[in-house]
Each structure stands twice: as structure tokens, then as C-alpha cells.
PDB file of C-alpha atoms in Angstrom:
ATOM      1  CA  UNK Q1152       0.118  -0.044  -0.093  1.00 46.00           C
ATOM      2  CA  UNK Q1153       1.369   3.455  -0.958  1.00 47.00           C
ATOM      3  CA  UNK Q1154       1.513   6.261   1.770  1.00 47.00           C
ATOM      4  CA  UNK Q1155      -1.060   9.073   1.427  1.00 51.00           C
ATOM      5  CA  UNK Q1156      -0.407  12.663   0.363  1.00 51.00           C
ATOM      6  CA  UNK Q1157       2.166  13.989  -2.070  1.00 53.00           C
ATOM      7  CA  UNK Q1158       5.589  12.531  -2.230  1.00 53.00           C
ATOM      8  CA  UNK Q1159       8.041  15.079  -1.655  1.00 52.00           C
ATOM      9  CA  UNK Q1160      10.806  15.699  -4.145  1.00 50.00           C
ATOM     10  CA  UNK Q1161      14.223  14.936  -2.939  1.00 54.00           C
ATOM     11  CA  UNK Q1162      16.192  18.248  -2.144  1.00 54.00           C
ATOM     12  CA  UNK Q1163      13.365  20.461  -2.597  1.00 50.00           C
ATOM     13  CA  UNK Q1164      12.911  23.289  -0.077  1.00 51.00           C
ATOM     14  CA  UNK Q1165       9.950  22.882   2.231  1.00 48.00           C
ATOM     15  CA  UNK Q1166       6.939  25.269   1.838  1.00 50.00           C
ATOM     16  CA  UNK Q1167       7.311  28.843   3.468  1.00 51.00           C
ATOM     17  CA  UNK Q1168       6.038  28.772   7.000  1.00 50.00           C
ATOM     18  CA  UNK Q1169       6.276  24.954   7.457  1.00 49.00           C
ATOM     19  CA  UNK Q1170       9.072  22.393   8.213  1.00 50.00           C
ATOM     20  CA  UNK Q1171       9.205  19.209   6.162  1.00 50.00           C
ATOM     21  CA  UNK Q1172       6.665  17.649   8.473  1.00 52.00           C
ATOM     22  CA  UNK Q1173       4.028  20.292   7.688  1.00 53.00           C
ATOM     23  CA  UNK Q1174       4.407  21.974  11.165  1.00 49.00           C
ATOM     24  CA  UNK Q1175       4.250  25.989  10.951  1.00 51.00           C
ATOM     25  CA  UNK Q1176       7.574  27.532  11.637  1.00 52.00           C
ATOM     26  CA  UNK Q1177       8.137  30.011  14.450  1.00 50.00           C
ATOM     27  CA  UNK Q1178       9.392  33.364  13.176  1.00 51.00           C
ATOM     28  CA  UNK Q1179      11.850  34.083  15.790  1.00 52.00           C
ATOM     29  CA  UNK Q1180      13.686  36.668  13.907  1.00 54.00           C
ATOM     30  CA  UNK Q1181      10.765  38.824  13.163  1.00 59.00           C
ATOM     31  CA  UNK Q1182       9.637  38.555  16.867  1.00 72.00           C
ATOM     32  CA  UNK Q1183      12.959  39.814  18.121  1.00 72.00           C
ATOM     33  CA  UNK Q1184      12.936  42.627  15.688  1.00 76.00           C
ATOM     34  CA  UNK Q1185       9.514  43.761  16.639  1.00 77.00           C
ATOM     35  CA  UNK Q1186      10.497  43.944  20.252  1.00 76.00           C
ATOM     36  CA  UNK Q1187      13.538  45.912  19.558  1.00 72.00           C
ATOM     37  CA  UNK Q1188      11.563  48.404  17.503  1.00 75.00           C
ATOM     38  CA  UNK Q1189       8.863  48.512  20.265  1.00 76.00           C
ATOM     39  CA  UNK Q1190      11.395  49.345  22.964  1.00 77.00           C
ATOM     40  CA  UNK Q1191      13.013  51.956  20.725  1.00 74.00           C
ATOM     41  CA  UNK Q1192       9.620  53.739  20.396  1.00 74.00           C
ATOM     42  CA  UNK Q1193       8.818  53.423  24.058  1.00 81.00           C
ATOM     43  CA  UNK Q1194      12.162  54.899  25.088  1.00 75.00           C
ATOM     44  CA  UNK Q1195      11.808  57.862  22.454  1.00 71.00           C
ATOM     45  CA  UNK Q1196       8.392  58.695  23.913  1.00 77.00           C
ATOM     46  CA  UNK Q1197       9.840  58.673  27.534  1.00 66.00           C
ATOM     47  CA  UNK Q1198      12.751  60.908  26.484  1.00 62.00           C
ATOM     48  CA  UNK Q1199      10.391  63.330  24.545  1.00 63.00           C
ATOM     49  CA  UNK Q1200       8.239  63.587  27.699  1.00 57.00           C
ATOM     50  CA  UNK Q1201      11.165  64.136  30.010  1.00 52.00           C
ATOM     51  CA  UNK Q1202      12.554  66.813  27.716  1.00 57.00           C
ATOM     52  CA  UNK Q1203       9.281  68.715  27.390  1.00 55.00           C
ATOM     53  CA  UNK Q1204       7.753  68.498  30.831  1.00 57.00           C
ATOM     54  CA  UNK Q1205       9.268  71.467  32.781  1.00 55.00           C
ATOM     55  CA  UNK Q1206      11.108  70.489  36.069  1.00 54.00           C
ATOM     56  CA  UNK Q1207      11.764  72.859  38.899  1.00 50.00           C
ATOM     57  CA  UNK Q1208      15.647  73.552  39.489  1.00 49.00           C
ATOM     58  CA  UNK Q1209      15.210  73.530  43.423  1.00 48.00           C
ATOM     59  CA  UNK Q1210      12.557  72.799  45.880  1.00 53.00           C
ATOM     60  CA  UNK Q1211      11.118  76.045  47.094  1.00 64.00           C
ATOM     61  CA  UNK Q1212      10.309  76.112  50.963  1.00 74.00           C
ATOM     62  CA  UNK Q1213       7.442  78.335  52.078  1.00 88.00           C
ATOM     63  CA  UNK Q1214       8.537  81.375  53.994  1.00 92.00           C
ATOM     64  CA  UNK Q1215       8.699  80.958  57.709  1.00 95.00           C
ATOM     65  CA  UNK Q1216       5.741  82.306  59.662  1.00 97.00           C
ATOM     66  CA  UNK Q1217       7.466  84.830  61.926  1.00 98.00           C
ATOM     67  CA  UNK Q1218       4.578  86.409  63.601  1.00 97.00           C
ATOM     68  CA  UNK Q1219       3.131  82.899  64.702  1.00 98.00           C
ATOM     69  CA  UNK Q1220       6.433  81.782  65.882  1.00 98.00           C
ATOM     70  CA  UNK Q1221       6.945  85.008  67.831  1.00 98.00           C
ATOM     71  CA  UNK Q1222       3.637  84.614  69.485  1.00 97.00           C
ATOM     72  CA  UNK Q1223       4.851  81.094  70.781  1.00 97.00           C
ATOM     73  CA  UNK Q1224       8.257  82.334  71.730  1.00 97.00           C
ATOM     74  CA  UNK Q1225       6.876  85.156  73.689  1.00 96.00           C
ATOM     75  CA  UNK Q1226       5.314  82.675  76.312  1.00 95.00           C
ATOM     76  CA  UNK Q1227       8.918  81.597  77.408  1.00 96.00           C
ATOM     77  CA  UNK Q1228      10.871  84.805  77.158  1.00 97.00           C
ATOM     78  CA  UNK Q1229      10.955  87.705  79.643  1.00 96.00           C
ATOM     79  CA  UNK Q1230      10.954  90.219  76.660  1.00 97.00           C
ATOM     80  CA  UNK Q1231       8.682  90.653  73.577  1.00 98.00           C
ATOM     81  CA  UNK Q1232      10.506  88.981  70.667  1.00 98.00           C
ATOM     82  CA  UNK Q1233      10.742  91.237  67.631  1.00 98.00           C
ATOM     83  CA  UNK Q1234       8.850  90.649  64.391  1.00 98.00           C
ATOM     84  CA  UNK Q1235      10.966  92.686  61.925  1.00 98.00           C
ATOM     85  CA  UNK Q1236       9.185  94.564  59.347  1.00 98.00           C
ATOM     86  CA  UNK Q1237      11.611  93.812  56.431  1.00 97.00           C
ATOM     87  CA  UNK Q1238      11.951  95.453  53.138  1.00 96.00           C
ATOM     88  CA  UNK Q1239       9.955  94.158  50.248  1.00 95.00           C
ATOM     89  CA  UNK Q1240      11.625  91.096  48.551  1.00 96.00           C
ATOM     90  CA  UNK Q1241      13.236  89.699  51.700  1.00 97.00           C
ATOM     91  CA  UNK Q1242      11.956  86.112  52.530  1.00 97.00           C
ATOM     92  CA  UNK Q1243      11.918  84.769  56.196  1.00 98.00           C
ATOM     93  CA  UNK Q1244      13.858  81.285  56.009  1.00 97.00           C
ATOM     94  CA  UNK Q1245      13.488  80.467  59.853  1.00 97.00           C
ATOM     95  CA  UNK Q1246      11.960  81.690  62.988  1.00 98.00           C
ATOM     96  CA  UNK Q1247      12.660  79.950  66.210  1.00 98.00           C
ATOM     97  CA  UNK Q1248      13.415  79.893  69.859  1.00 97.00           C
ATOM     98  CA  UNK Q1249      16.607  77.840  70.837  1.00 96.00           C
ATOM     99  CA  UNK Q1250      19.154  77.250  73.378  1.00 96.00           C
ATOM    100  CA  UNK Q1251      22.372  78.668  72.108  1.00 96.00           C
ATOM    101  CA  UNK Q1252      25.853  79.124  73.451  1.00 97.00           C
ATOM    102  CA  UNK Q1253      26.219  78.977  77.237  1.00 97.00           C
ATOM    103  CA  UNK Q1254      22.596  77.791  77.420  1.00 97.00           C
ATOM    104  CA  UNK Q1255      21.212  81.314  76.580  1.00 98.00           C
ATOM    105  CA  UNK Q1256      17.568  81.133  75.257  1.00 98.00           C
ATOM    106  CA  UNK Q1257      17.581  82.865  72.003  1.00 98.00           C
ATOM    107  CA  UNK Q1258      15.113  84.318  69.664  1.00 98.00           C
ATOM    108  CA  UNK Q1259      16.345  83.598  66.049  1.00 98.00           C
ATOM    109  CA  UNK Q1260      15.046  84.858  62.831  1.00 98.00           C
ATOM    110  CA  UNK Q1261      16.662  84.300  59.429  1.00 98.00           C
ATOM    111  CA  UNK Q1262      16.087  86.049  56.084  1.00 98.00           C
ATOM    112  CA  UNK Q1263      17.264  85.849  52.534  1.00 97.00           C
ATOM    113  CA  UNK Q1264      17.384  89.432  50.727  1.00 97.00           C
ATOM    114  CA  UNK Q1265      16.337  90.010  47.347  1.00 96.00           C
ATOM    115  CA  UNK Q1266      19.892  89.783  46.321  1.00 95.00           C
ATOM    116  CA  UNK Q1267      20.276  86.371  47.871  1.00 95.00           C
ATOM    117  CA  UNK Q1268      22.231  87.423  50.852  1.00 96.00           C
ATOM    118  CA  UNK Q1269      21.576  85.611  54.172  1.00 97.00           C
ATOM    119  CA  UNK Q1270      20.868  87.628  57.346  1.00 98.00           C
ATOM    120  CA  UNK Q1271      20.093  86.690  60.873  1.00 98.00           C
ATOM    121  CA  UNK Q1272      18.524  88.351  63.946  1.00 98.00           C
ATOM    122  CA  UNK Q1273      19.494  87.170  67.352  1.00 98.00           C
ATOM    123  CA  UNK Q1274      17.802  88.585  70.576  1.00 98.00           C
ATOM    124  CA  UNK Q1275      18.255  87.319  74.056  1.00 98.00           C
ATOM    125  CA  UNK Q1276      18.483  88.567  77.732  1.00 98.00           C
ATOM    126  CA  UNK Q1277      21.535  88.218  80.019  1.00 97.00           C
ATOM    127  CA  UNK Q1278      23.795  87.169  77.386  1.00 98.00           C
ATOM    128  CA  UNK Q1279      27.448  85.936  77.802  1.00 98.00           C
ATOM    129  CA  UNK Q1280      30.552  87.302  75.903  1.00 97.00           C
ATOM    130  CA  UNK Q1281      30.889  83.758  74.477  1.00 98.00           C
ATOM    131  CA  UNK Q1282      27.289  83.969  73.271  1.00 98.00           C
ATOM    132  CA  UNK Q1283      28.100  87.294  71.441  1.00 98.00           C
ATOM    133  CA  UNK Q1284      31.083  85.553  69.742  1.00 97.00           C
ATOM    134  CA  UNK Q1285      29.188  82.788  68.719  1.00 97.00           C
ATOM    135  CA  UNK Q1286      26.316  84.895  67.111  1.00 98.00           C
ATOM    136  CA  UNK Q1287      28.853  87.169  65.302  1.00 98.00           C
ATOM    137  CA  UNK Q1288      30.894  84.007  63.961  1.00 96.00           C
ATOM    138  CA  UNK Q1289      33.925  85.313  66.229  1.00 96.00           C
ATOM    139  CA  UNK Q1290      33.911  88.923  64.778  1.00 97.00           C
ATOM    140  CA  UNK Q1291      36.272  91.329  66.277  1.00 96.00           C
ATOM    141  CA  UNK Q1292      35.395  94.820  67.369  1.00 96.00           C
ATOM    142  CA  UNK Q1293      35.227  97.251  64.203  1.00 97.00           C
ATOM    143  CA  UNK Q1294      34.110 100.460  65.875  1.00 97.00           C
ATOM    144  CA  UNK Q1295      30.587 101.625  66.263  1.00 98.00           C
ATOM    145  CA  UNK Q1296      27.613 102.726  64.203  1.00 98.00           C
ATOM    146  CA  UNK Q1297      24.851 105.300  64.978  1.00 97.00           C
ATOM    147  CA  UNK Q1298      21.456 104.051  63.735  1.00 97.00           C
ATOM    148  CA  UNK Q1299      18.811 106.611  64.300  1.00 96.00           C
ATOM    149  CA  UNK Q1300      20.321 107.993  67.453  1.00 95.00           C
ATOM    150  CA  UNK Q1301      21.202 104.662  68.936  1.00 96.00           C
ATOM    151  CA  UNK Q1302      25.063 103.550  69.278  1.00 98.00           C
ATOM    152  CA  UNK Q1303      25.595  99.996  67.735  1.00 98.00           C
ATOM    153  CA  UNK Q1304      28.840  98.094  68.246  1.00 98.00           C
ATOM    154  CA  UNK Q1305      30.068  96.761  64.770  1.00 98.00           C
ATOM    155  CA  UNK Q1306      31.862  93.474  64.646  1.00 98.00           C
ATOM    156  CA  UNK Q1307      33.660  92.088  61.634  1.00 98.00           C
ATOM    157  CA  UNK Q1308      34.846  88.480  60.722  1.00 96.00           C
ATOM    158  CA  UNK Q1309      37.017  89.295  57.738  1.00 93.00           C
ATOM    159  CA  UNK Q1310      37.639  85.656  56.535  1.00 91.00           C
ATOM    160  CA  UNK Q1311      33.878  85.008  56.126  1.00 90.00           C
ATOM    161  CA  UNK Q1312      33.186  88.704  55.397  1.00 91.00           C
ATOM    162  CA  UNK Q1313      30.575  88.573  58.134  1.00 97.00           C
ATOM    163  CA  UNK Q1314      29.291  91.668  59.459  1.00 98.00           C
ATOM    164  CA  UNK Q1315      27.455  92.334  62.655  1.00 98.00           C
ATOM    165  CA  UNK Q1316      25.854  95.167  64.731  1.00 98.00           C
ATOM    166  CA  UNK Q1317      25.235  94.344  68.484  1.00 98.00           C
ATOM    167  CA  UNK Q1318      23.417  96.442  70.959  1.00 98.00           C
ATOM    168  CA  UNK Q1319      22.575  95.717  74.747  1.00 98.00           C
ATOM    169  CA  UNK Q1320      19.681  97.770  76.285  1.00 97.00           C
ATOM    170  CA  UNK Q1321      17.721  96.942  79.546  1.00 96.00           C
ATOM    171  CA  UNK Q1322      19.553  93.429  79.666  1.00 97.00           C
ATOM    172  CA  UNK Q1323      18.306  92.476  76.199  1.00 98.00           C
ATOM    173  CA  UNK Q1324      20.827  92.061  73.664  1.00 98.00           C
ATOM    174  CA  UNK Q1325      20.189  92.104  69.848  1.00 98.00           C
ATOM    175  CA  UNK Q1326      22.533  91.015  67.289  1.00 98.00           C
ATOM    176  CA  UNK Q1327      22.019  91.758  63.575  1.00 98.00           C
ATOM    177  CA  UNK Q1328      24.368  89.700  61.313  1.00 98.00           C
ATOM    178  CA  UNK Q1329      25.141  88.487  57.996  1.00 97.00           C
ATOM    179  CA  UNK Q1330      26.730  88.040  54.730  1.00 92.00           C
ATOM    180  CA  UNK Q1331      26.007  91.609  53.620  1.00 95.00           C
ATOM    181  CA  UNK Q1332      27.715  94.751  54.319  1.00 96.00           C
ATOM    182  CA  UNK Q1333      26.976  97.071  57.019  1.00 98.00           C
ATOM    183  CA  UNK Q1334      24.294  99.094  55.269  1.00 97.00           C
ATOM    184  CA  UNK Q1335      22.190  96.094  54.494  1.00 98.00           C
ATOM    185  CA  UNK Q1336      22.648  94.913  58.269  1.00 98.00           C
ATOM    186  CA  UNK Q1337      21.540  98.442  59.304  1.00 98.00           C
ATOM    187  CA  UNK Q1338      18.298  97.848  57.362  1.00 98.00           C
ATOM    188  CA  UNK Q1339      17.703  94.706  59.572  1.00 98.00           C
ATOM    189  CA  UNK Q1340      18.469  96.894  62.654  1.00 98.00           C
ATOM    190  CA  UNK Q1341      15.748  99.287  61.602  1.00 98.00           C
ATOM    191  CA  UNK Q1342      13.190  96.589  60.616  1.00 98.00           C
ATOM    192  CA  UNK Q1343      13.612  95.056  64.032  1.00 98.00           C
ATOM    193  CA  UNK Q1344      12.955  98.443  65.789  1.00 97.00           C
ATOM    194  CA  UNK Q1345       9.864  99.091  63.716  1.00 98.00           C
ATOM    195  CA  UNK Q1346       8.546  95.680  64.324  1.00 97.00           C
ATOM    196  CA  UNK Q1347       8.832  96.476  68.061  1.00 97.00           C
ATOM    197  CA  UNK Q1348       7.458  99.939  67.578  1.00 97.00           C
ATOM    198  CA  UNK Q1349       4.392  98.336  65.597  1.00 96.00           C
ATOM    199  CA  UNK Q1350       3.673  96.105  68.650  1.00 96.00           C
ATOM    200  CA  UNK Q1351       3.758  99.063  70.930  1.00 96.00           C
ATOM    201  CA  UNK Q1352       6.986  97.975  72.546  1.00 96.00           C
ATOM    202  CA  UNK Q1353      10.261  99.709  73.126  1.00 95.00           C
ATOM    203  CA  UNK Q1354      13.212  97.536  72.990  1.00 97.00           C
ATOM    204  CA  UNK Q1355      11.075  94.447  73.966  1.00 96.00           C
ATOM    205  CA  UNK Q1356       9.502  95.877  76.978  1.00 95.00           C
ATOM    206  CA  UNK Q1357       5.688  94.838  77.604  1.00 89.00           C
ATOM    207  CA  UNK Q1358       3.320  96.869  75.154  1.00 85.00           C
ATOM    208  CA  UNK Q1359       1.580  99.508  77.163  1.00 73.00           C
TER     209      UNK Q1359
END
């Protein structure tokens, strides 16, 4: 009895898509090529999205709430913590009560000016010489400055270009210090006194 079906011709290639037994071939080359093309398309889309979507260059922190922090600090201080009325464009970066050098309870407010300079206000009662040195970064005596009729001690840390104005009255010491020159530090001094005046206080005394 002869086998059913056509008799294959010796040496003839198998039909496309089938092996010599009639089983469909797997197109492995085509599948790999498709995967490579798909991955290239996906990566291209991702790259386009990353390039088009804007990204912030830095994380912007909200300004410190100086009045709110001062209200809390007033409950622990024997003087009214000042809330400086700073020029437009200045941003409060920090406002807090902390234990500083020699354990002195200190009211601290930090600012960034419109020009990017960092300034700080430090206020405390019954301070020590070590406390003053720490707040002024070890600045040496640099004469005095008259600010609206009040005499302030100037301190300069030359290596860091750190300028400070220091004044003590009624046991309360205020240090205005930072990366800027004396004219800008003087602005912080005036802003501090204006803040006290707006609260009805003179140099931290209880409002009338």
C-alpha cells in the first residue's frame, strides 16, 4: 500500500512557514526585531516627555511664619520677641526659639534678601561674651555705628566677610548679622525696631 499525500521531491525546499513535516515554523527573527522596534519607540516617547515637561531646578520652601513663631516664643521669654518689618523682597527662612551658647534662650529669625544674601537676627536676655562671639562668628570689634540716634557696636569677621551690629539695652541684647555689608545689616536693625514699635514695645518691653 502506498502512503497518502504528495510524495516530496528529494532536495526541494520545504514550503514557506512549514517544516518538512508540515508544522508551521516560528518566526523568531521577526519577533526579536519587533521587540527591539517597540522598545526604541517607548524609550523615544519617554525621552520626549522628560525633555518637554518642565522641572523645578530646586525645591522651594514656604516662608517662615515669623509672627506665629514669635507669639509662641513670647510665652517663654521675659521680653517681647521682635517681628522685623523687613523690606519688600526679603524672605523669612527660619523663626524659632533655641538654646544657644552657654544655654542662653535665644530668639532667632533668618532672612534671605532680594539679592540672595543671608541675614540673621538674634535676641536674648542676660547674654555672655561667648554668646556674642558665637552669634557674630567670632567677629572682632570694628568701631561703632549710629542708627537713628542709637549706638551699635560693629563686629567684623574678615575671613567670612561677616558683618554684625550688636546692642544691649535693659538687659536685652540684639545681634543683626549676615553675609551683607553694614548698610544692609542696618536695614535689618531698623526693621527690628520698627517691628517692636508696631507692637507698641520699646526694646522688648511689654506693650503699654
